[in-house]
């Protein structure tokens, strides 16, 4: 479908890609992987034609539609969420406008026997068929399904997009792209702004998607659920595996082992060749041979092994200073934003050594409570730190607080204490910043590299209570794994806000779900929470299916009287009967119209019918009647949904 041919790209003399080639076929679900700064996001830009290569090309056949979700977007104001989503169906809106125009012409014109009039009828029927086949009658349901899946409520649909945060507006852009159903989806960190429920929904959506997908994600579980092929970007080259992420890791290990052996053999060959060069260089009769060996070495492509970086990378928190038994006490804590109540009388205790996860949909107050604990927000109620508790805080946008004009080294030197000032370069080395890399300015670093600098700052001081808000955003999978190991060994108290299921697995002993202005405790890690949530959902579904009618009559739900319940049942029954009758009438009209259209396609029959008085007027009346019935049917269905 799309082919990348001998593509090379470099910035400032540094290779990003060097002569890479691959194909993206229909049905491919490709995960791009590699360490931060390897060029994954850049490769997406090249595929989307947002970035031009220095050499080579990307071949895209005519008619191929590409949907591209990038990390940084410019948003347009002035529309509601629903209006933004409807933009995805511009082509259907155009067809509908043309249908309305043709219909108006049929109403106004009286030259029923002319070729022009017949052409308008033909065009109208063609447009109507295209509209129907393209799902024109189902757009409202599709929009509702996708927006709801991404966490929007029905109430949100008619809100202005300016009322939402940047993360929620990214969701709107993602919804628009999904609704377009392009031939190729390019997604750059699509889960960064999604909660766990929305991530699971997106996984299922992508599993049923028939087009091709190329995505960058540092969510291991998401990659496993959403991809069937992995392209690793490393050292300006790519390695292509016909496997999902976990399987790729096994295959990669085998490749690395062979690579290590090949590296040993190459190093041995180089050493032996250098010995020969030194031996023959001074001999006149052997000088030409020595020059041949030198040229051979110059042309030799040196084998590089990525594991060398990983081996020296480490996260290690300082031992937690001694503190009292209670690390944190929250009593009746509430938070309002103007008229919007986010949290209502929250109670929470954190015992020394507790490791707790905050989960829930975006906007339910997870980050708000974290900011209240670190005293970044005013609140009602009481929040107290325990005896001798020293608190460290990693904000969701921590990397944004870094001074872009400072170098990596200057940033860490400024944050260093007396105890750590002599070890700054060593500490930076453990975060993969060494040699010339420490002299890079913050503004030229990738998102993941900035996140590593921000984490490095956090590790400079000893704390016994850590509050971490989405610490894995922008970190590559290797870095996340190392951070998780460090937090598992950390002997202080931990509160982590995260939507990353793999990161949370086995890390925490308690999970607090934020919902409806309050919190609910689940003892165990994220797997326990998800299992219990699935069980709750199943029980709710089972109860609903088992006794649907009784549920609607339940006093505790709606406090309906017997008479009111009876009236409601009658309304539902009447609506169902009405819908059934309308469907029958529409079907009859459609069948009748098809038969007439078939006759009109025959020139002799057309001549005969066109001579009948009032034939075309009746034809138009039938078309109009069908549209009226369809509108009536839609209204009846909406009423039934409201009653159900």
mmCIF file with all atom_site columns, C-alpha atoms in Angstrom, residues 411-589:
data_model
loop_
_atom_site.group_PDB
_atom_site.id
_atom_site.type_symbol
_atom_site.label_atom_id
_atom_site.label_alt_id
_atom_site.label_comp_id
_atom_site.label_asym_id
_atom_site.label_entity_id
_atom_site.label_seq_id
_atom_site.pdbx_PDB_ins_code
_atom_site.Cartn_x
_atom_site.Cartn_y
_atom_site.Cartn_z
_atom_site.occupancy
_atom_site.B_iso_or_equiv
_atom_site.pdbx_formal_charge
_atom_site.auth_seq_id
_atom_site.auth_comp_id
_atom_site.auth_asym_id
_atom_site.auth_atom_id
_atom_site.pdbx_PDB_model_num
ATOM 1   C CA . UNK A 1 411 ? 20.180  22.018  35.117 1.00 0.00 ? 411 UNK A CA 1
ATOM 2   C CA . UNK A 1 412 ? 21.390  19.232  37.394 1.00 0.00 ? 412 UNK A CA 1
ATOM 3   C CA . UNK A 1 413 ? 24.240  21.314  38.923 1.00 0.00 ? 413 UNK A CA 1
ATOM 4   C CA . UNK A 1 414 ? 21.700  23.947  39.990 1.00 0.00 ? 414 UNK A CA 1
ATOM 5   C CA . UNK A 1 415 ? 19.516  21.305  41.678 1.00 0.00 ? 415 UNK A CA 1
ATOM 6   C CA . UNK A 1 416 ? 22.381  19.418  43.335 1.00 0.00 ? 416 UNK A CA 1
ATOM 7   C CA . UNK A 1 417 ? 22.876  19.461  47.108 1.00 0.00 ? 417 UNK A CA 1
ATOM 8   C CA . UNK A 1 418 ? 26.168  19.450  49.000 1.00 0.00 ? 418 UNK A CA 1
ATOM 9   C CA . UNK A 1 419 ? 26.004  15.658  49.187 1.00 0.00 ? 419 UNK A CA 1
ATOM 10  C CA . UNK A 1 420 ? 25.367  15.188  45.463 1.00 0.00 ? 420 UNK A CA 1
ATOM 11  C CA . UNK A 1 421 ? 27.287  18.096  43.861 1.00 0.00 ? 421 UNK A CA 1
ATOM 12  C CA . UNK A 1 422 ? 30.438  16.002  43.479 1.00 0.00 ? 422 UNK A CA 1
ATOM 13  C CA . UNK A 1 423 ? 28.562  13.169  41.769 1.00 0.00 ? 423 UNK A CA 1
ATOM 14  C CA . UNK A 1 424 ? 26.584  15.190  39.169 1.00 0.00 ? 424 UNK A CA 1
ATOM 15  C CA . UNK A 1 425 ? 28.334  13.749  36.110 1.00 0.00 ? 425 UNK A CA 1
ATOM 16  C CA . UNK A 1 426 ? 28.114  10.216  37.480 1.00 0.00 ? 426 UNK A CA 1
ATOM 17  C CA . UNK A 1 427 ? 24.386  10.642  38.197 1.00 0.00 ? 427 UNK A CA 1
ATOM 18  C CA . UNK A 1 428 ? 23.810  12.045  34.696 1.00 0.00 ? 428 UNK A CA 1
ATOM 19  C CA . UNK A 1 429 ? 25.706  9.081   33.263 1.00 0.00 ? 429 UNK A CA 1
ATOM 20  C CA . UNK A 1 430 ? 23.246  6.700   34.893 1.00 0.00 ? 430 UNK A CA 1
ATOM 21  C CA . UNK A 1 431 ? 20.495  8.565   33.028 1.00 0.00 ? 431 UNK A CA 1
ATOM 22  C CA . UNK A 1 432 ? 22.354  8.172   29.701 1.00 0.00 ? 432 UNK A CA 1
ATOM 23  C CA . UNK A 1 433 ? 23.719  11.715  29.624 1.00 0.00 ? 433 UNK A CA 1
ATOM 24  C CA . UNK A 1 434 ? 27.477  11.587  29.197 1.00 0.00 ? 434 UNK A CA 1
ATOM 25  C CA . UNK A 1 435 ? 30.312  13.231  27.241 1.00 0.00 ? 435 UNK A CA 1
ATOM 26  C CA . UNK A 1 436 ? 28.860  15.769  24.764 1.00 0.00 ? 436 UNK A CA 1
ATOM 27  C CA . UNK A 1 437 ? 25.259  14.919  25.700 1.00 0.00 ? 437 UNK A CA 1
ATOM 28  C CA . UNK A 1 438 ? 25.499  16.843  28.990 1.00 0.00 ? 438 UNK A CA 1
ATOM 29  C CA . UNK A 1 439 ? 26.227  19.996  26.968 1.00 0.00 ? 439 UNK A CA 1
ATOM 30  C CA . UNK A 1 440 ? 22.957  19.775  25.018 1.00 0.00 ? 440 UNK A CA 1
ATOM 31  C CA . UNK A 1 441 ? 20.434  22.507  25.767 1.00 0.00 ? 441 UNK A CA 1
ATOM 32  C CA . UNK A 1 442 ? 17.113  21.380  27.199 1.00 0.00 ? 442 UNK A CA 1
ATOM 33  C CA . UNK A 1 443 ? 15.222  22.856  24.210 1.00 0.00 ? 443 UNK A CA 1
ATOM 34  C CA . UNK A 1 444 ? 16.809  20.391  21.731 1.00 0.00 ? 444 UNK A CA 1
ATOM 35  C CA . UNK A 1 445 ? 15.972  17.286  23.786 1.00 0.00 ? 445 UNK A CA 1
ATOM 36  C CA . UNK A 1 446 ? 13.124  14.910  22.921 1.00 0.00 ? 446 UNK A CA 1
ATOM 37  C CA . UNK A 1 447 ? 10.136  14.553  25.280 1.00 0.00 ? 447 UNK A CA 1
ATOM 38  C CA . UNK A 1 448 ? 11.591  11.367  26.755 1.00 0.00 ? 448 UNK A CA 1
ATOM 39  C CA . UNK A 1 449 ? 15.031  12.896  27.285 1.00 0.00 ? 449 UNK A CA 1
ATOM 40  C CA . UNK A 1 450 ? 13.461  15.871  29.095 1.00 0.00 ? 450 UNK A CA 1
ATOM 41  C CA . UNK A 1 451 ? 11.505  13.456  31.294 1.00 0.00 ? 451 UNK A CA 1
ATOM 42  C CA . UNK A 1 452 ? 14.778  11.712  32.221 1.00 0.00 ? 452 UNK A CA 1
ATOM 43  C CA . UNK A 1 453 ? 16.322  15.063  33.224 1.00 0.00 ? 453 UNK A CA 1
ATOM 44  C CA . UNK A 1 454 ? 13.260  15.864  35.387 1.00 0.00 ? 454 UNK A CA 1
ATOM 45  C CA . UNK A 1 455 ? 13.497  12.445  37.075 1.00 0.00 ? 455 UNK A CA 1
ATOM 46  C CA . UNK A 1 456 ? 17.208  12.942  37.619 1.00 0.00 ? 456 UNK A CA 1
ATOM 47  C CA . UNK A 1 457 ? 16.448  16.182  39.513 1.00 0.00 ? 457 UNK A CA 1
ATOM 48  C CA . UNK A 1 458 ? 13.963  14.320  41.724 1.00 0.00 ? 458 UNK A CA 1
ATOM 49  C CA . UNK A 1 459 ? 16.552  11.709  42.672 1.00 0.00 ? 459 UNK A CA 1
ATOM 50  C CA . UNK A 1 460 ? 19.050  14.259  43.921 1.00 0.00 ? 460 UNK A CA 1
ATOM 51  C CA . UNK A 1 461 ? 17.383  14.617  47.341 1.00 0.00 ? 461 UNK A CA 1
ATOM 52  C CA . UNK A 1 462 ? 16.236  11.963  49.841 1.00 0.00 ? 462 UNK A CA 1
ATOM 53  C CA . UNK A 1 463 ? 12.450  11.824  50.410 1.00 0.00 ? 463 UNK A CA 1
ATOM 54  C CA . UNK A 1 464 ? 10.219  9.530   52.446 1.00 0.00 ? 464 UNK A CA 1
ATOM 55  C CA . UNK A 1 465 ? 6.996   10.398  50.590 1.00 0.00 ? 465 UNK A CA 1
ATOM 56  C CA . UNK A 1 466 ? 6.900   10.552  46.795 1.00 0.00 ? 466 UNK A CA 1
ATOM 57  C CA . UNK A 1 467 ? 3.939   11.972  44.862 1.00 0.00 ? 467 UNK A CA 1
ATOM 58  C CA . UNK A 1 468 ? 4.292   11.126  41.155 1.00 0.00 ? 468 UNK A CA 1
ATOM 59  C CA . UNK A 1 469 ? 1.742   12.300  38.575 1.00 0.00 ? 469 UNK A CA 1
ATOM 60  C CA . UNK A 1 470 ? 2.002   10.354  35.292 1.00 0.00 ? 470 UNK A CA 1
ATOM 61  C CA . UNK A 1 471 ? 5.770   9.785   35.628 1.00 0.00 ? 471 UNK A CA 1
ATOM 62  C CA . UNK A 1 472 ? 5.908   7.430   32.625 1.00 0.00 ? 472 UNK A CA 1
ATOM 63  C CA . UNK A 1 473 ? 4.599   9.934   30.056 1.00 0.00 ? 473 UNK A CA 1
ATOM 64  C CA . UNK A 1 474 ? 7.207   10.225  27.277 1.00 0.00 ? 474 UNK A CA 1
ATOM 65  C CA . UNK A 1 475 ? 9.500   7.616   28.831 1.00 0.00 ? 475 UNK A CA 1
ATOM 66  C CA . UNK A 1 476 ? 10.474  4.722   26.583 1.00 0.00 ? 476 UNK A CA 1
ATOM 67  C CA . UNK A 1 477 ? 9.657   1.178   27.659 1.00 0.00 ? 477 UNK A CA 1
ATOM 68  C CA . UNK A 1 478 ? 13.174  0.463   28.941 1.00 0.00 ? 478 UNK A CA 1
ATOM 69  C CA . UNK A 1 479 ? 13.243  3.647   31.034 1.00 0.00 ? 479 UNK A CA 1
ATOM 70  C CA . UNK A 1 480 ? 9.796   2.845   32.448 1.00 0.00 ? 480 UNK A CA 1
ATOM 71  C CA . UNK A 1 481 ? 10.945  -0.625  33.440 1.00 0.00 ? 481 UNK A CA 1
ATOM 72  C CA . UNK A 1 482 ? 13.983  0.765   35.236 1.00 0.00 ? 482 UNK A CA 1
ATOM 73  C CA . UNK A 1 483 ? 11.887  3.404   37.031 1.00 0.00 ? 483 UNK A CA 1
ATOM 74  C CA . UNK A 1 484 ? 9.433   0.720   38.121 1.00 0.00 ? 484 UNK A CA 1
ATOM 75  C CA . UNK A 1 485 ? 12.290  -1.383  39.566 1.00 0.00 ? 485 UNK A CA 1
ATOM 76  C CA . UNK A 1 486 ? 13.605  1.650   41.435 1.00 0.00 ? 486 UNK A CA 1
ATOM 77  C CA . UNK A 1 487 ? 10.170  2.453   42.896 1.00 0.00 ? 487 UNK A CA 1
ATOM 78  C CA . UNK A 1 488 ? 9.655   -1.213  43.875 1.00 0.00 ? 488 UNK A CA 1
ATOM 79  C CA . UNK A 1 489 ? 12.904  -1.049  45.898 1.00 0.00 ? 489 UNK A CA 1
ATOM 80  C CA . UNK A 1 490 ? 12.124  2.403   47.317 1.00 0.00 ? 490 UNK A CA 1
ATOM 81  C CA . UNK A 1 491 ? 11.501  2.114   51.080 1.00 0.00 ? 491 UNK A CA 1
ATOM 82  C CA . UNK A 1 492 ? 9.420   5.278   51.492 1.00 0.00 ? 492 UNK A CA 1
ATOM 83  C CA . UNK A 1 493 ? 5.712   5.937   50.857 1.00 0.00 ? 493 UNK A CA 1
ATOM 84  C CA . UNK A 1 494 ? 4.512   6.352   47.276 1.00 0.00 ? 494 UNK A CA 1
ATOM 85  C CA . UNK A 1 495 ? 1.411   7.815   45.644 1.00 0.00 ? 495 UNK A CA 1
ATOM 86  C CA . UNK A 1 496 ? 1.453   7.439   41.869 1.00 0.00 ? 496 UNK A CA 1
ATOM 87  C CA . UNK A 1 497 ? -1.134  8.763   39.411 1.00 0.00 ? 497 UNK A CA 1
ATOM 88  C CA . UNK A 1 498 ? -0.959  6.647   36.273 1.00 0.00 ? 498 UNK A CA 1
ATOM 89  C CA . UNK A 1 499 ? -2.940  5.113   33.432 1.00 0.00 ? 499 UNK A CA 1
ATOM 90  C CA . UNK A 1 500 ? -0.130  2.712   32.515 1.00 0.00 ? 500 UNK A CA 1
ATOM 91  C CA . UNK A 1 501 ? -1.363  -0.772  33.459 1.00 0.00 ? 501 UNK A CA 1
ATOM 92  C CA . UNK A 1 502 ? 1.934   -2.555  32.881 1.00 0.00 ? 502 UNK A CA 1
ATOM 93  C CA . UNK A 1 503 ? 3.803   0.011   34.997 1.00 0.00 ? 503 UNK A CA 1
ATOM 94  C CA . UNK A 1 504 ? 1.322   -0.372  37.881 1.00 0.00 ? 504 UNK A CA 1
ATOM 95  C CA . UNK A 1 505 ? 1.277   -4.202  37.831 1.00 0.00 ? 505 UNK A CA 1
ATOM 96  C CA . UNK A 1 506 ? 2.859   -5.452  41.053 1.00 0.00 ? 506 UNK A CA 1
ATOM 97  C CA . UNK A 1 507 ? 3.980   -1.949  42.085 1.00 0.00 ? 507 UNK A CA 1
ATOM 98  C CA . UNK A 1 508 ? 1.207   -0.887  44.479 1.00 0.00 ? 508 UNK A CA 1
ATOM 99  C CA . UNK A 1 509 ? -0.683  -2.557  47.335 1.00 0.00 ? 509 UNK A CA 1
ATOM 100 C CA . UNK A 1 510 ? -3.756  -0.326  47.074 1.00 0.00 ? 510 UNK A CA 1
ATOM 101 C CA . UNK A 1 511 ? -5.682  1.294   44.238 1.00 0.00 ? 511 UNK A CA 1
ATOM 102 C CA . UNK A 1 512 ? -7.993  4.269   44.722 1.00 0.00 ? 512 UNK A CA 1
ATOM 103 C CA . UNK A 1 513 ? -10.535 4.830   41.967 1.00 0.00 ? 513 UNK A CA 1
ATOM 104 C CA . UNK A 1 514 ? -11.672 8.426   41.525 1.00 0.00 ? 514 UNK A CA 1
ATOM 105 C CA . UNK A 1 515 ? -15.306 8.657   40.490 1.00 0.00 ? 515 UNK A CA 1
ATOM 106 C CA . UNK A 1 516 ? -18.264 10.971  41.138 1.00 0.00 ? 516 UNK A CA 1
ATOM 107 C CA . UNK A 1 517 ? -16.266 13.387  43.329 1.00 0.00 ? 517 UNK A CA 1
ATOM 108 C CA . UNK A 1 518 ? -15.127 10.627  45.665 1.00 0.00 ? 518 UNK A CA 1
ATOM 109 C CA . UNK A 1 519 ? -12.701 7.708   45.960 1.00 0.00 ? 519 UNK A CA 1
ATOM 110 C CA . UNK A 1 520 ? -13.126 3.961   46.359 1.00 0.00 ? 520 UNK A CA 1
ATOM 111 C CA . UNK A 1 521 ? -10.411 1.709   47.759 1.00 0.00 ? 521 UNK A CA 1
ATOM 112 C CA . UNK A 1 522 ? -9.353  -1.604  46.163 1.00 0.00 ? 522 UNK A CA 1
ATOM 113 C CA . UNK A 1 523 ? -6.788  -3.695  48.045 1.00 0.00 ? 523 UNK A CA 1
ATOM 114 C CA . UNK A 1 524 ? -4.179  -5.084  45.629 1.00 0.00 ? 524 UNK A CA 1
ATOM 115 C CA . UNK A 1 525 ? -2.505  -3.909  42.434 1.00 0.00 ? 525 UNK A CA 1
ATOM 116 C CA . UNK A 1 526 ? -4.014  -2.747  39.146 1.00 0.00 ? 526 UNK A CA 1
ATOM 117 C CA . UNK A 1 527 ? -4.846  -6.318  38.059 1.00 0.00 ? 527 UNK A CA 1
ATOM 118 C CA . UNK A 1 528 ? -6.992  -6.783  41.175 1.00 0.00 ? 528 UNK A CA 1
ATOM 119 C CA . UNK A 1 529 ? -8.729  -3.486  40.456 1.00 0.00 ? 529 UNK A CA 1
ATOM 120 C CA . UNK A 1 530 ? -9.451  -4.333  36.809 1.00 0.00 ? 530 UNK A CA 1
ATOM 121 C CA . UNK A 1 531 ? -10.701 -7.819  37.715 1.00 0.00 ? 531 UNK A CA 1
ATOM 122 C CA . UNK A 1 532 ? -13.088 -6.401  40.325 1.00 0.00 ? 532 UNK A CA 1
ATOM 123 C CA . UNK A 1 533 ? -14.246 -3.694  37.915 1.00 0.00 ? 533 UNK A CA 1
ATOM 124 C CA . UNK A 1 534 ? -14.912 -6.314  35.221 1.00 0.00 ? 534 UNK A CA 1
ATOM 125 C CA . UNK A 1 535 ? -16.849 -8.371  37.764 1.00 0.00 ? 535 UNK A CA 1
ATOM 126 C CA . UNK A 1 536 ? -18.879 -5.324  38.805 1.00 0.00 ? 536 UNK A CA 1
ATOM 127 C CA . UNK A 1 537 ? -19.622 -4.489  35.160 1.00 0.00 ? 537 UNK A CA 1
ATOM 128 C CA . UNK A 1 538 ? -20.579 -8.100  34.456 1.00 0.00 ? 538 UNK A CA 1
ATOM 129 C CA . UNK A 1 539 ? -22.911 -8.230  37.449 1.00 0.00 ? 539 UNK A CA 1
ATOM 130 C CA . UNK A 1 540 ? -24.548 -4.990  36.371 1.00 0.00 ? 540 UNK A CA 1
ATOM 131 C CA . UNK A 1 541 ? -24.970 -6.249  32.821 1.00 0.00 ? 541 UNK A CA 1
ATOM 132 C CA . UNK A 1 542 ? -26.254 -9.629  34.013 1.00 0.00 ? 542 UNK A CA 1
ATOM 133 C CA . UNK A 1 543 ? -28.773 -7.967  36.313 1.00 0.00 ? 543 UNK A CA 1
ATOM 134 C CA . UNK A 1 544 ? -29.922 -5.671  33.543 1.00 0.00 ? 544 UNK A CA 1
ATOM 135 C CA . UNK A 1 545 ? -30.358 -8.495  31.048 1.00 0.00 ? 545 UNK A CA 1
ATOM 136 C CA . UNK A 1 546 ? -32.016 -10.835 33.541 1.00 0.00 ? 546 UNK A CA 1
ATOM 137 C CA . UNK A 1 547 ? -34.811 -8.520  34.510 1.00 0.00 ? 547 UNK A CA 1
ATOM 138 C CA . UNK A 1 548 ? -34.819 -5.518  32.213 1.00 0.00 ? 548 UNK A CA 1
ATOM 139 C CA . UNK A 1 549 ? -38.487 -4.738  32.635 1.00 0.00 ? 549 UNK A CA 1
ATOM 140 C CA . UNK A 1 550 ? -38.371 -5.052  36.406 1.00 0.00 ? 550 UNK A CA 1
ATOM 141 C CA . UNK A 1 551 ? -35.379 -2.742  36.541 1.00 0.00 ? 551 UNK A CA 1
ATOM 142 C CA . UNK A 1 552 ? -37.361 -0.014  34.907 1.00 0.00 ? 552 UNK A CA 1
ATOM 143 C CA . UNK A 1 553 ? -40.153 -0.580  37.431 1.00 0.00 ? 553 UNK A CA 1
ATOM 144 C CA . UNK A 1 554 ? -37.825 -0.580  40.416 1.00 0.00 ? 554 UNK A CA 1
ATOM 145 C CA . UNK A 1 555 ? -38.946 1.891   43.058 1.00 0.00 ? 555 UNK A CA 1
ATOM 146 C CA . UNK A 1 556 ? -35.438 2.529   44.274 1.00 0.00 ? 556 UNK A CA 1
ATOM 147 C CA . UNK A 1 557 ? -34.286 3.671   40.827 1.00 0.00 ? 557 UNK A CA 1
ATOM 148 C CA . UNK A 1 558 ? -36.921 6.126   39.781 1.00 0.00 ? 558 UNK A CA 1
ATOM 149 C CA . UNK A 1 559 ? -39.480 6.056   42.596 1.00 0.00 ? 559 UNK A CA 1
ATOM 150 C CA . UNK A 1 560 ? -42.293 5.482   40.063 1.00 0.00 ? 560 UNK A CA 1
ATOM 151 C CA . UNK A 1 561 ? -45.813 4.644   41.111 1.00 0.00 ? 561 UNK A CA 1
ATOM 152 C CA . UNK A 1 562 ? -47.552 1.583   39.694 1.00 0.00 ? 562 UNK A CA 1
ATOM 153 C CA . UNK A 1 563 ? -49.687 3.797   37.423 1.00 0.00 ? 563 UNK A CA 1
ATOM 154 C CA . UNK A 1 564 ? -46.598 5.677   36.193 1.00 0.00 ? 564 UNK A CA 1
ATOM 155 C CA . UNK A 1 565 ? -44.805 2.417   35.481 1.00 0.00 ? 565 UNK A CA 1
ATOM 156 C CA . UNK A 1 566 ? -47.803 1.168   33.526 1.00 0.00 ? 566 UNK A CA 1
ATOM 157 C CA . UNK A 1 567 ? -47.976 4.373   31.520 1.00 0.00 ? 567 UNK A CA 1
ATOM 158 C CA . UNK A 1 568 ? -44.284 4.150   30.745 1.00 0.00 ? 568 UNK A CA 1
ATOM 159 C CA . UNK A 1 569 ? -44.671 0.555   29.540 1.00 0.00 ? 569 UNK A CA 1
ATOM 160 C CA . UNK A 1 570 ? -47.580 1.581   27.322 1.00 0.00 ? 570 UNK A CA 1
ATOM 161 C CA . UNK A 1 571 ? -45.532 4.428   25.847 1.00 0.00 ? 571 UNK A CA 1
ATOM 162 C CA . UNK A 1 572 ? -42.688 2.061   25.024 1.00 0.00 ? 572 UNK A CA 1
ATOM 163 C CA . UNK A 1 573 ? -45.072 -0.465  23.456 1.00 0.00 ? 573 UNK A CA 1
ATOM 164 C CA . UNK A 1 574 ? -46.800 2.233   21.371 1.00 0.00 ? 574 UNK A CA 1
ATOM 165 C CA . UNK A 1 575 ? -43.457 3.574   20.177 1.00 0.00 ? 575 UNK A CA 1
ATOM 166 C CA . UNK A 1 576 ? -42.287 0.080   19.198 1.00 0.00 ? 576 UNK A CA 1
ATOM 167 C CA . UNK A 1 577 ? -45.496 -0.494  17.207 1.00 0.00 ? 577 UNK A CA 1
ATOM 168 C CA . UNK A 1 578 ? -45.143 2.898   15.557 1.00 0.00 ? 578 UNK A CA 1
ATOM 169 C CA . UNK A 1 579 ? -41.534 2.214   14.558 1.00 0.00 ? 579 UNK A CA 1
ATOM 170 C CA . UNK A 1 580 ? -42.498 -1.166  13.121 1.00 0.00 ? 580 UNK A CA 1
ATOM 171 C CA . UNK A 1 581 ? -45.292 0.369   11.004 1.00 0.00 ? 581 UNK A CA 1
ATOM 172 C CA . UNK A 1 582 ? -43.004 3.153   9.766  1.00 0.00 ? 582 UNK A CA 1
ATOM 173 C CA . UNK A 1 583 ? -40.321 0.670   8.767  1.00 0.00 ? 583 UNK A CA 1
ATOM 174 C CA . UNK A 1 584 ? -42.898 -1.304  6.773  1.00 0.00 ? 584 UNK A CA 1
ATOM 175 C CA . UNK A 1 585 ? -44.149 1.830   4.963  1.00 0.00 ? 585 UNK A CA 1
ATOM 176 C CA . UNK A 1 586 ? -40.576 2.961   4.152  1.00 0.00 ? 586 UNK A CA 1
ATOM 177 C CA . UNK A 1 587 ? -39.733 -0.501  2.818  1.00 0.00 ? 587 UNK A CA 1
ATOM 178 C CA . UNK A 1 588 ? -42.847 -0.499  0.604  1.00 0.00 ? 588 UNK A CA 1
ATOM 179 C CA . UNK A 1 589 ? -42.028 2.951   -0.800 1.00 0.00 ? 589 UNK A CA 1
#
